[in-house]
């Protein structure tokens, strides 16, 4: 059953990601990207990485996509603007996709066949184990990162504040 769900979510993720790339309407493209993020989260959960799945939903499908939709509404794209675009952007995209394909092909050729799955620890992605590791061994870097984020928030508020 897990393998059927894995293939189903993989096909859905590939289909929605392909639609995102080839969609003409930017709103439909962003909605298909949201579907892609949710299916990737489902794949994480199927692979026993529950924490990554939940973070995928909260951070990407929640926060990032809200920002994308906000920027889309602020840009107010019209069909008249589409005629002003040059074909050089499409050429650069095709070249970049070709380079990515060659890199993925090289990585695939470098894989060893017959990888043993007996030594895989299935409890690695559990939130309980991640929390123990984070708050025991890595507590100082975790707290330093939180102070750095707080400093960034204070800096953004000070920069964005209007002088009264």
CSV table of N, CA and C in Angstrom, one decimal:
chain,number,residue,atom,x,y,z
A,1,UNK,N,0.8,-1.2,0.0
A,1,UNK,CA,0.0,0.0,0.0
A,1,UNK,C,0.9,1.3,0.0
A,2,UNK,N,2.0,1.2,0.8
A,2,UNK,CA,2.8,2.4,0.8
A,2,UNK,C,3.5,2.7,-0.5
A,3,UNK,N,3.8,1.6,-1.3
A,3,UNK,CA,4.4,1.8,-2.6
A,3,UNK,C,3.4,2.4,-3.6
A,4,UNK,N,2.2,2.0,-3.5
A,4,UNK,CA,1.1,2.6,-4.4
A,4,UNK,C,0.9,4.0,-4.0
A,5,UNK,N,0.9,4.4,-2.8
A,5,UNK,CA,0.7,5.8,-2.4
A,5,UNK,C,1.9,6.6,-2.8
A,6,UNK,N,3.1,6.0,-2.7
A,6,UNK,CA,4.3,6.7,-3.1
A,6,UNK,C,4.3,7.0,-4.6
A,7,UNK,N,3.9,6.1,-5.4
A,7,UNK,CA,3.9,6.3,-6.8
A,7,UNK,C,2.8,7.3,-7.2
A,8,UNK,N,1.7,7.2,-6.5
A,8,UNK,CA,0.5,8.1,-6.7
A,8,UNK,C,0.9,9.6,-6.4
A,9,UNK,N,1.5,9.8,-5.2
A,9,UNK,CA,2.0,11.1,-4.9
A,9,UNK,C,3.1,11.6,-5.8
A,10,UNK,N,4.0,10.7,-6.2
A,10,UNK,CA,5.1,11.1,-7.1
A,10,UNK,C,4.6,11.6,-8.4
A,11,UNK,N,3.6,10.8,-9.0
A,11,UNK,CA,3.0,11.2,-10.2
A,11,UNK,C,2.3,12.5,-10.1
A,12,UNK,N,1.6,12.7,-9.0
A,12,UNK,CA,0.8,14.0,-8.8
A,12,UNK,C,1.8,15.1,-8.7
A,13,UNK,N,2.9,14.9,-8.0
A,13,UNK,CA,3.9,16.0,-7.8
A,13,UNK,C,4.6,16.3,-9.1
A,14,UNK,N,4.9,15.3,-9.9
A,14,UNK,CA,5.5,15.6,-11.2
A,14,UNK,C,4.5,16.3,-12.2
A,15,UNK,N,3.3,15.8,-12.1
A,15,UNK,CA,2.3,16.5,-13.0
A,15,UNK,C,2.0,17.9,-12.6
A,16,UNK,N,1.9,18.2,-11.3
A,16,UNK,CA,1.6,19.6,-10.9
A,16,UNK,C,2.8,20.5,-11.1
A,17,UNK,N,4.0,19.9,-10.9
A,17,UNK,CA,5.2,20.7,-11.2
A,17,UNK,C,5.4,21.0,-12.7
A,18,UNK,N,5.0,20.0,-13.5
A,18,UNK,CA,5.1,20.3,-15.0
A,18,UNK,C,4.0,21.3,-15.4
A,19,UNK,N,2.9,21.3,-14.8
A,19,UNK,CA,1.9,22.3,-15.1
A,19,UNK,C,2.3,23.7,-14.6
A,20,UNK,N,3.0,23.7,-13.5
A,20,UNK,CA,3.5,25.0,-13.0
A,20,UNK,C,4.5,25.6,-14.0
A,21,UNK,N,5.3,24.8,-14.6
A,21,UNK,CA,6.3,25.3,-15.6
A,21,UNK,C,5.6,25.8,-16.9
A,22,UNK,N,4.6,25.0,-17.3
A,22,UNK,CA,4.0,25.3,-18.7
A,22,UNK,C,2.7,26.1,-18.6
A,23,UNK,N,2.3,26.5,-17.5
A,23,UNK,CA,1.0,27.2,-17.4
A,23,UNK,C,1.1,28.6,-17.9
A,24,UNK,N,0.1,29.0,-18.6
A,24,UNK,CA,0.0,30.4,-19.1
A,24,UNK,C,-0.4,31.4,-18.1
A,25,UNK,N,-1.4,31.0,-17.3
A,25,UNK,CA,-2.0,31.9,-16.2
A,25,UNK,C,-1.1,31.8,-15.0
A,26,UNK,N,-0.5,32.9,-14.5
A,26,UNK,CA,0.3,32.8,-13.3
A,26,UNK,C,-0.4,32.4,-12.0
A,27,UNK,N,-1.7,32.7,-11.9
A,27,UNK,CA,-2.5,32.3,-10.7
A,27,UNK,C,-2.6,30.7,-10.7
A,28,UNK,N,-2.9,30.1,-11.8
A,28,UNK,CA,-3.0,28.7,-11.9
A,28,UNK,C,-1.7,28.0,-11.7
A,29,UNK,N,-0.6,28.7,-12.1
A,29,UNK,CA,0.7,28.1,-11.9
A,29,UNK,C,1.0,28.1,-10.4
A,30,UNK,N,0.7,29.2,-9.7
A,30,UNK,CA,1.0,29.2,-8.3
A,30,UNK,C,0.1,28.2,-7.5
A,31,UNK,N,-1.1,28.0,-7.9
A,31,UNK,CA,-2.0,27.0,-7.3
A,31,UNK,C,-1.4,25.6,-7.6
A,32,UNK,N,-0.9,25.4,-8.7
A,32,UNK,CA,-0.3,24.0,-9.0
A,32,UNK,C,1.0,23.8,-8.2
A,33,UNK,N,1.7,24.9,-7.9
A,33,UNK,CA,2.9,24.8,-7.1
A,33,UNK,C,2.5,24.5,-5.6
A,34,UNK,N,1.4,25.0,-5.2
A,34,UNK,CA,0.9,24.6,-3.8
A,34,UNK,C,0.6,23.1,-3.8
A,35,UNK,N,-0.1,22.6,-4.8
A,35,UNK,CA,-0.3,21.2,-4.9
A,35,UNK,C,1.0,20.4,-4.9
A,36,UNK,N,2.0,20.9,-5.6
A,36,UNK,CA,3.3,20.2,-5.6
A,36,UNK,C,3.9,20.2,-4.2
A,37,UNK,N,3.8,21.3,-3.5
A,37,UNK,CA,4.3,21.3,-2.1
A,37,UNK,C,3.6,20.4,-1.2
A,38,UNK,N,2.3,20.3,-1.3
A,38,UNK,CA,1.6,19.3,-0.5
A,38,UNK,C,1.9,17.9,-0.8
A,39,UNK,N,2.1,17.6,-2.1
A,39,UNK,CA,2.4,16.2,-2.4
A,39,UNK,C,3.8,15.9,-2.0
A,40,UNK,N,4.8,16.8,-2.0
A,40,UNK,CA,6.1,16.6,-1.5
A,40,UNK,C,6.1,16.3,0.0
A,41,UNK,N,5.2,17.1,0.7
A,41,UNK,CA,5.0,16.8,2.1
A,41,UNK,C,4.5,15.4,2.4
A,42,UNK,N,3.6,15.0,1.6
A,42,UNK,CA,3.0,13.6,1.7
A,42,UNK,C,4.1,12.6,1.4
A,43,UNK,N,5.0,12.9,0.5
A,43,UNK,CA,6.1,11.9,0.3
A,43,UNK,C,7.1,11.9,1.4
A,44,UNK,N,7.3,13.0,2.1
A,44,UNK,CA,8.2,13.0,3.3
A,44,UNK,C,7.5,12.2,4.4
A,45,UNK,N,6.2,12.3,4.5
A,45,UNK,CA,5.6,11.6,5.6
A,45,UNK,C,5.6,10.1,5.3
A,46,UNK,N,5.4,9.7,4.0
A,46,UNK,CA,5.5,8.3,3.6
A,46,UNK,C,6.9,7.8,3.9
A,47,UNK,N,7.9,8.6,3.8
A,47,UNK,CA,9.3,8.2,4.0
A,47,UNK,C,9.7,8.3,5.4
A,48,UNK,N,8.8,8.4,6.4
A,48,UNK,CA,9.0,8.5,7.8
A,48,UNK,C,9.8,9.7,8.2
A,49,UNK,N,9.6,10.8,7.6
A,49,UNK,CA,10.2,12.1,8.0
A,49,UNK,C,9.1,13.0,8.2
A,50,UNK,N,8.4,12.8,9.3
A,50,UNK,CA,7.2,13.6,9.7
A,50,UNK,C,7.5,15.0,9.9
A,51,UNK,N,8.6,15.3,10.5
A,51,UNK,CA,9.0,16.7,10.8
A,51,UNK,C,9.2,17.5,9.5
A,52,UNK,N,9.9,16.9,8.6
A,52,UNK,CA,10.1,17.6,7.3
A,52,UNK,C,8.8,17.8,6.6
A,53,UNK,N,7.9,16.8,6.7
A,53,UNK,CA,6.6,17.0,6.0
A,53,UNK,C,5.8,18.1,6.6
A,54,UNK,N,5.8,18.2,7.9
A,54,UNK,CA,5.0,19.3,8.5
A,54,UNK,C,5.7,20.7,8.2
A,55,UNK,N,7.0,20.7,8.3
A,55,UNK,CA,7.7,22.0,7.9
A,55,UNK,C,7.5,22.3,6.5
A,56,UNK,N,7.4,21.4,5.6
A,56,UNK,CA,7.1,21.6,4.2
A,56,UNK,C,5.8,22.3,4.0
A,57,UNK,N,4.8,21.8,4.8
A,57,UNK,CA,3.4,22.4,4.7
A,57,UNK,C,3.4,23.8,5.3
A,58,UNK,N,4.0,24.0,6.5
A,58,UNK,CA,4.0,25.2,7.2
A,58,UNK,C,4.8,26.3,6.5
A,59,UNK,N,6.0,26.0,6.1
A,59,UNK,CA,6.9,27.0,5.5
A,59,UNK,C,6.6,27.3,4.1
A,60,UNK,N,6.6,26.2,3.3
A,60,UNK,CA,6.5,26.4,1.8
A,60,UNK,C,5.0,26.6,1.4
A,61,UNK,N,4.2,25.7,1.7
A,61,UNK,CA,2.8,25.8,1.3
A,61,UNK,C,2.1,26.9,2.0
A,62,UNK,N,2.5,27.2,3.2
A,62,UNK,CA,1.8,28.3,3.9
A,62,UNK,C,2.4,29.7,3.6
A,63,UNK,N,3.6,29.9,4.1
A,63,UNK,CA,4.2,31.2,4.1
A,63,UNK,C,4.7,31.6,2.7
A,64,UNK,N,5.5,30.8,2.1
A,64,UNK,CA,6.1,31.2,0.8
A,64,UNK,C,5.0,31.4,-0.3
A,65,UNK,N,4.0,30.5,-0.3
A,65,UNK,CA,3.0,30.7,-1.3
A,65,UNK,C,2.1,31.9,-1.1
A,66,UNK,N,1.9,32.3,0.2
A,66,UNK,CA,1.2,33.6,0.5
A,66,UNK,C,2.0,34.7,-0.1
A,67,UNK,N,3.3,34.7,0.1
A,67,UNK,CA,4.1,35.7,-0.5
A,67,UNK,C,4.1,35.8,-2.0
A,68,UNK,N,4.1,34.6,-2.7
A,68,UNK,CA,4.0,34.5,-4.1
A,68,UNK,C,2.7,35.1,-4.6
A,69,UNK,N,1.6,34.8,-3.9
A,69,UNK,CA,0.3,35.3,-4.3
A,69,UNK,C,0.2,36.8,-4.1
A,70,UNK,N,0.8,37.3,-3.0
A,70,UNK,CA,0.8,38.7,-2.7
A,70,UNK,C,1.6,39.5,-3.8
A,71,UNK,N,2.8,39.0,-4.2
A,71,UNK,CA,3.6,39.6,-5.2
A,71,UNK,C,2.8,39.6,-6.6
A,72,UNK,N,2.1,38.5,-6.8
A,72,UNK,CA,1.3,38.4,-8.1
A,72,UNK,C,0.2,39.4,-8.1
A,73,UNK,N,-0.4,39.6,-7.0
A,73,UNK,CA,-1.5,40.7,-6.9
A,73,UNK,C,-0.9,42.0,-7.0
A,74,UNK,N,0.3,42.3,-6.5
A,74,UNK,CA,1.0,43.6,-6.5
A,74,UNK,C,1.5,43.9,-7.9
A,75,UNK,N,1.9,42.9,-8.7
A,75,UNK,CA,2.4,43.1,-10.0
A,75,UNK,C,1.4,43.5,-11.0
A,76,UNK,N,0.2,42.9,-10.9
A,76,UNK,CA,-1.0,43.1,-11.7
A,76,UNK,C,-0.6,42.9,-13.2
A,77,UNK,N,-0.2,41.7,-13.5
A,77,UNK,CA,0.3,41.3,-14.9
A,77,UNK,C,-0.9,41.4,-15.9
A,78,UNK,N,-0.6,42.0,-17.0
A,78,UNK,CA,-1.6,42.1,-18.1
A,78,UNK,C,-1.1,41.4,-19.3
A,79,UNK,N,-2.0,41.1,-20.2
A,79,UNK,CA,-1.6,40.4,-21.5
A,79,UNK,C,-0.8,41.3,-22.4
A,80,UNK,N,-0.9,42.6,-22.2
A,80,UNK,CA,-0.1,43.6,-23.0
A,80,UNK,C,1.4,43.5,-22.6
A,81,UNK,N,1.7,43.1,-21.4
A,81,UNK,CA,3.0,43.0,-21.0
A,81,UNK,C,3.7,41.8,-21.5
A,82,UNK,N,3.0,40.7,-21.9
A,82,UNK,CA,3.6,39.5,-22.4
A,82,UNK,C,4.2,39.7,-23.8
A,83,UNK,N,3.7,40.6,-24.6
A,83,UNK,CA,4.3,40.8,-25.9
A,83,UNK,C,5.7,41.5,-25.8
A,84,UNK,N,6.0,42.2,-24.7
A,84,UNK,CA,7.2,42.9,-24.6
A,84,UNK,C,8.4,42.0,-24.2
A,85,UNK,N,8.1,40.7,-23.8
A,85,UNK,CA,9.1,39.8,-23.4
A,85,UNK,C,9.9,39.3,-24.6
A,86,UNK,N,11.2,39.1,-24.4
A,86,UNK,CA,12.1,38.6,-25.4
A,86,UNK,C,12.2,37.1,-25.4
A,87,UNK,N,12.6,36.5,-26.5
A,87,UNK,CA,12.8,35.1,-26.6
A,87,UNK,C,14.1,34.6,-26.0
A,88,UNK,N,15.0,35.5,-25.6
A,88,UNK,CA,16.2,35.2,-25.0
A,88,UNK,C,16.0,34.5,-23.6
A,89,UNK,N,14.9,34.9,-22.9
A,89,UNK,CA,14.6,34.3,-21.6
A,89,UNK,C,14.2,32.8,-21.8
A,90,UNK,N,13.5,32.5,-22.9
A,90,UNK,CA,13.2,31.1,-23.1
A,90,UNK,C,14.5,30.3,-23.5
A,91,UNK,N,15.4,30.9,-24.2
A,91,UNK,CA,16.6,30.2,-24.6
A,91,UNK,C,17.4,29.9,-23.3
A,92,UNK,N,17.5,30.9,-22.4
A,92,UNK,CA,18.3,30.7,-21.2
A,92,UNK,C,17.6,29.6,-20.4
A,93,UNK,N,16.3,29.6,-20.3
A,93,UNK,CA,15.6,28.5,-19.6
A,93,UNK,C,15.9,27.1,-20.2
A,94,UNK,N,15.9,27.0,-21.5
A,94,UNK,CA,16.2,25.7,-22.1
A,94,UNK,C,17.6,25.3,-21.9
A,95,UNK,N,18.6,26.2,-21.9
A,95,UNK,CA,20.0,25.9,-21.6
A,95,UNK,C,20.1,25.4,-20.2
A,96,UNK,N,19.5,26.1,-19.3
A,96,UNK,CA,19.6,25.8,-17.8
A,96,UNK,C,19.0,24.4,-17.6
A,97,UNK,N,17.8,24.1,-18.2
A,97,UNK,CA,17.2,22.8,-18.1
A,97,UNK,C,18.1,21.7,-18.7
A,98,UNK,N,18.8,22.0,-19.8
A,98,UNK,CA,19.7,21.0,-20.3
A,98,UNK,C,20.9,20.7,-19.4
A,99,UNK,N,21.4,21.8,-18.8
A,99,UNK,CA,22.5,21.6,-17.9
A,99,UNK,C,22.1,20.8,-16.6
A,100,UNK,N,20.9,21.1,-16.1
A,100,UNK,CA,20.3,20.3,-15.0
A,100,UNK,C,20.2,18.9,-15.4
A,101,UNK,N,19.7,18.6,-16.6
A,101,UNK,CA,19.5,17.2,-17.1
A,101,UNK,C,20.8,16.5,-17.2
A,102,UNK,N,21.8,17.2,-17.7
A,102,UNK,CA,23.2,16.5,-17.8
A,102,UNK,C,23.7,16.2,-16.4
A,103,UNK,N,23.5,17.2,-15.5
A,103,UNK,CA,24.0,16.9,-14.1
A,103,UNK,C,23.2,15.8,-13.4
A,104,UNK,N,21.9,15.7,-13.6
A,104,UNK,CA,21.2,14.6,-13.1
A,104,UNK,C,21.5,13.2,-13.7
A,105,UNK,N,21.8,13.3,-15.0
A,105,UNK,CA,22.3,12.1,-15.7
A,105,UNK,C,23.6,11.6,-15.2
A,106,UNK,N,24.5,12.5,-14.9
A,106,UNK,CA,25.8,12.2,-14.3
A,106,UNK,C,25.7,11.6,-12.9
A,107,UNK,N,24.8,12.2,-12.1
A,107,UNK,CA,24.6,11.7,-10.8
A,107,UNK,C,23.9,10.3,-10.8
A,108,UNK,N,23.1,10.1,-11.8
A,108,UNK,CA,22.4,8.7,-11.9
A,108,UNK,C,23.5,7.7,-12.4
A,109,UNK,N,24.4,8.1,-13.2
A,109,UNK,CA,25.4,7.1,-13.7
A,109,UNK,C,26.4,6.8,-12.5
A,110,UNK,N,26.5,7.7,-11.6
A,110,UNK,CA,27.4,7.5,-10.5
A,110,UNK,C,26.8,6.7,-9.3
A,111,UNK,N,25.5,6.4,-9.4
A,111,UNK,CA,24.9,5.7,-8.3
A,111,UNK,C,25.4,4.2,-8.4
A,112,UNK,N,25.5,3.6,-7.2
A,112,UNK,CA,25.8,2.2,-7.2
A,112,UNK,C,24.5,1.4,-7.2
A,113,UNK,N,24.5,0.4,-8.0
A,113,UNK,CA,23.3,-0.4,-8.0
A,113,UNK,C,23.3,-1.5,-6.9
A,114,UNK,N,22.2,-1.9,-6.5
A,114,UNK,CA,22.2,-2.9,-5.4
A,114,UNK,C,22.5,-2.3,-4.0
A,115,UNK,N,21.9,-1.1,-3.7
A,115,UNK,CA,22.2,-0.5,-2.4
A,115,UNK,C,21.4,-1.3,-1.4
A,116,UNK,N,22.1,-1.7,-0.3
A,116,UNK,CA,21.4,-2.5,0.8
A,116,UNK,C,20.5,-1.6,1.6
A,117,UNK,N,19.3,-2.0,1.9
A,117,UNK,CA,18.4,-1.2,2.7
A,117,UNK,C,18.2,-1.8,4.1
A,118,UNK,N,19.0,-2.8,4.4
A,118,UNK,CA,18.9,-3.4,5.8
A,118,UNK,C,19.4,-2.5,6.9
A,119,UNK,N,20.4,-1.6,6.5
A,119,UNK,CA,21.1,-0.8,7.6
A,119,UNK,C,20.4,0.5,7.8
A,120,UNK,N,19.2,0.8,7.2
A,120,UNK,CA,18.6,2.1,7.3
A,120,UNK,C,17.8,2.1,8.7
A,121,UNK,N,18.0,3.2,9.4
A,121,UNK,CA,17.3,3.4,10.7
A,121,UNK,C,16.0,4.2,10.4
A,122,UNK,N,14.9,3.5,10.7
A,122,UNK,CA,13.6,4.1,10.4
A,122,UNK,C,13.2,5.2,11.4
A,123,UNK,N,13.9,5.3,12.5
A,123,UNK,CA,13.5,6.3,13.5
A,123,UNK,C,14.2,7.6,13.3
A,124,UNK,N,14.9,7.8,12.3
A,124,UNK,CA,15.7,9.0,12.1
A,124,UNK,C,14.8,10.3,11.9
A,125,UNK,N,13.8,10.2,11.1
A,125,UNK,CA,13.0,11.4,10.8
A,125,UNK,C,11.9,11.7,11.8
A,126,UNK,N,11.8,10.9,12.9
A,126,UNK,CA,10.8,11.2,13.9
A,126,UNK,C,11.1,12.4,14.7
A,127,UNK,N,10.0,13.2,15.0
A,127,UNK,CA,10.2,14.4,15.7
A,127,UNK,C,10.8,14.3,17.1
A,128,UNK,N,10.4,13.2,17.8
A,128,UNK,CA,10.9,13.0,19.1
A,128,UNK,C,12.5,12.9,19.1
A,129,UNK,N,13.0,12.1,18.2
A,129,UNK,CA,14.5,11.9,18.1
A,129,UNK,C,15.1,13.2,17.6
A,130,UNK,N,14.5,14.0,16.7
A,130,UNK,CA,15.0,15.2,16.3
A,130,UNK,C,15.1,16.3,17.5
A,131,UNK,N,14.0,16.3,18.3
A,131,UNK,CA,14.0,17.2,19.4
A,131,UNK,C,15.0,16.9,20.4
A,132,UNK,N,15.2,15.6,20.7
A,132,UNK,CA,16.3,15.2,21.7
A,132,UNK,C,17.6,15.6,21.2
A,133,UNK,N,17.9,15.4,19.9
A,133,UNK,CA,19.2,15.8,19.3
A,133,UNK,C,19.4,17.3,19.3
A,134,UNK,N,18.3,18.0,19.0
A,134,UNK,CA,18.4,19.4,18.9
A,134,UNK,C,18.6,20.1,20.2
A,135,UNK,N,17.9,19.6,21.2
A,135,UNK,CA,18.0,20.3,22.5
A,135,UNK,C,19.0,19.7,23.5
A,136,UNK,N,19.7,18.7,23.1
A,136,UNK,CA,20.8,18.1,23.9
A,136,UNK,C,22.1,18.5,23.3
A,137,UNK,N,22.4,18.0,22.1
A,137,UNK,CA,23.7,18.2,21.5
A,137,UNK,C,23.9,19.5,20.8
A,138,UNK,N,22.8,20.1,20.2
A,138,UNK,CA,22.9,21.3,19.4
A,138,UNK,C,22.1,22.4,20.0
A,139,UNK,N,22.1,22.5,21.3
A,139,UNK,CA,21.3,23.6,22.0
A,139,UNK,C,21.9,25.0,21.8
A,140,UNK,N,23.3,25.1,21.8
A,140,UNK,CA,23.9,26.4,21.7
A,140,UNK,C,23.8,26.9,20.2
A,141,UNK,N,24.0,26.1,19.2
A,141,UNK,CA,23.8,26.7,17.8
A,141,UNK,C,22.3,27.0,17.6
A,142,UNK,N,21.4,26.2,18.2
A,142,UNK,CA,20.0,26.5,18.1
A,142,UNK,C,19.6,27.9,18.7
A,143,UNK,N,20.1,28.1,19.9
A,143,UNK,CA,19.8,29.4,20.5
A,143,UNK,C,20.5,30.6,19.8
A,144,UNK,N,21.7,30.4,19.3
A,144,UNK,CA,22.3,31.4,18.6
A,144,UNK,C,21.6,31.7,17.3
A,145,UNK,N,21.0,30.7,16.6
A,145,UNK,CA,20.2,31.0,15.4
A,145,UNK,C,19.0,31.7,15.8
A,146,UNK,N,18.4,31.5,16.9
A,146,UNK,CA,17.2,32.2,17.3
A,146,UNK,C,17.5,33.7,17.6
A,147,UNK,N,18.6,33.9,18.2
A,147,UNK,CA,19.1,35.3,18.5
A,147,UNK,C,19.3,36.0,17.2
A,148,UNK,N,19.9,35.3,16.2
A,148,UNK,CA,20.2,35.9,14.9
A,148,UNK,C,18.9,36.3,14.2
A,149,UNK,N,17.9,35.4,14.3
A,149,UNK,CA,16.6,35.6,13.6
A,149,UNK,C,15.9,36.8,14.3
A,150,UNK,N,16.0,36.9,15.6
A,150,UNK,CA,15.4,38.0,16.4
A,150,UNK,C,16.1,39.3,16.0
A,151,UNK,N,17.4,39.3,15.8
A,151,UNK,CA,18.1,40.5,15.4
A,151,UNK,C,17.7,40.9,14.0
A,152,UNK,N,17.5,40.0,13.1
A,152,UNK,CA,17.0,40.3,11.7
A,152,UNK,C,15.6,40.9,11.8
A,153,UNK,N,14.7,40.4,12.6
A,153,UNK,CA,13.4,40.9,12.7
A,153,UNK,C,13.4,42.3,13.2
A,154,UNK,N,14.2,42.6,14.3
A,154,UNK,CA,14.3,44.0,14.8
A,154,UNK,C,14.9,44.9,13.8
A,155,UNK,N,15.9,44.4,13.0
A,155,UNK,CA,16.4,45.3,11.9
A,155,UNK,C,15.4,45.6,10.8
A,156,UNK,N,14.6,44.6,10.5
A,156,UNK,CA,13.6,44.8,9.4
A,156,UNK,C,12.5,45.8,9.9
A,157,UNK,N,12.2,45.7,11.2
A,157,UNK,CA,11.2,46.6,11.7
A,157,UNK,C,11.7,48.0,11.8
A,158,UNK,N,13.0,48.2,12.2
A,158,UNK,CA,13.6,49.5,12.2
A,158,UNK,C,13.8,50.1,10.8
A,159,UNK,N,14.1,49.3,9.8
A,159,UNK,CA,14.3,49.8,8.5
A,159,UNK,C,12.9,50.2,7.9
A,160,UNK,N,11.9,49.4,8.2
A,160,UNK,CA,10.6,49.6,7.6
A,160,UNK,C,9.8,50.7,8.3
A,161,UNK,N,10.2,51.1,9.5
A,161,UNK,CA,9.5,52.0,10.3
A,161,UNK,C,9.6,53.4,9.7
A,162,UNK,N,8.4,54.1,9.6
A,162,UNK,CA,8.4,55.5,9.1
A,162,UNK,C,8.8,56.4,10.2
A,163,UNK,N,9.5,57.4,9.9
A,163,UNK,CA,9.8,58.5,10.9
A,163,UNK,C,8.6,59.3,11.1
A,164,UNK,N,8.3,59.5,12.4
A,164,UNK,CA,7.1,60.3,12.7
A,164,UNK,C,7.5,61.7,13.1
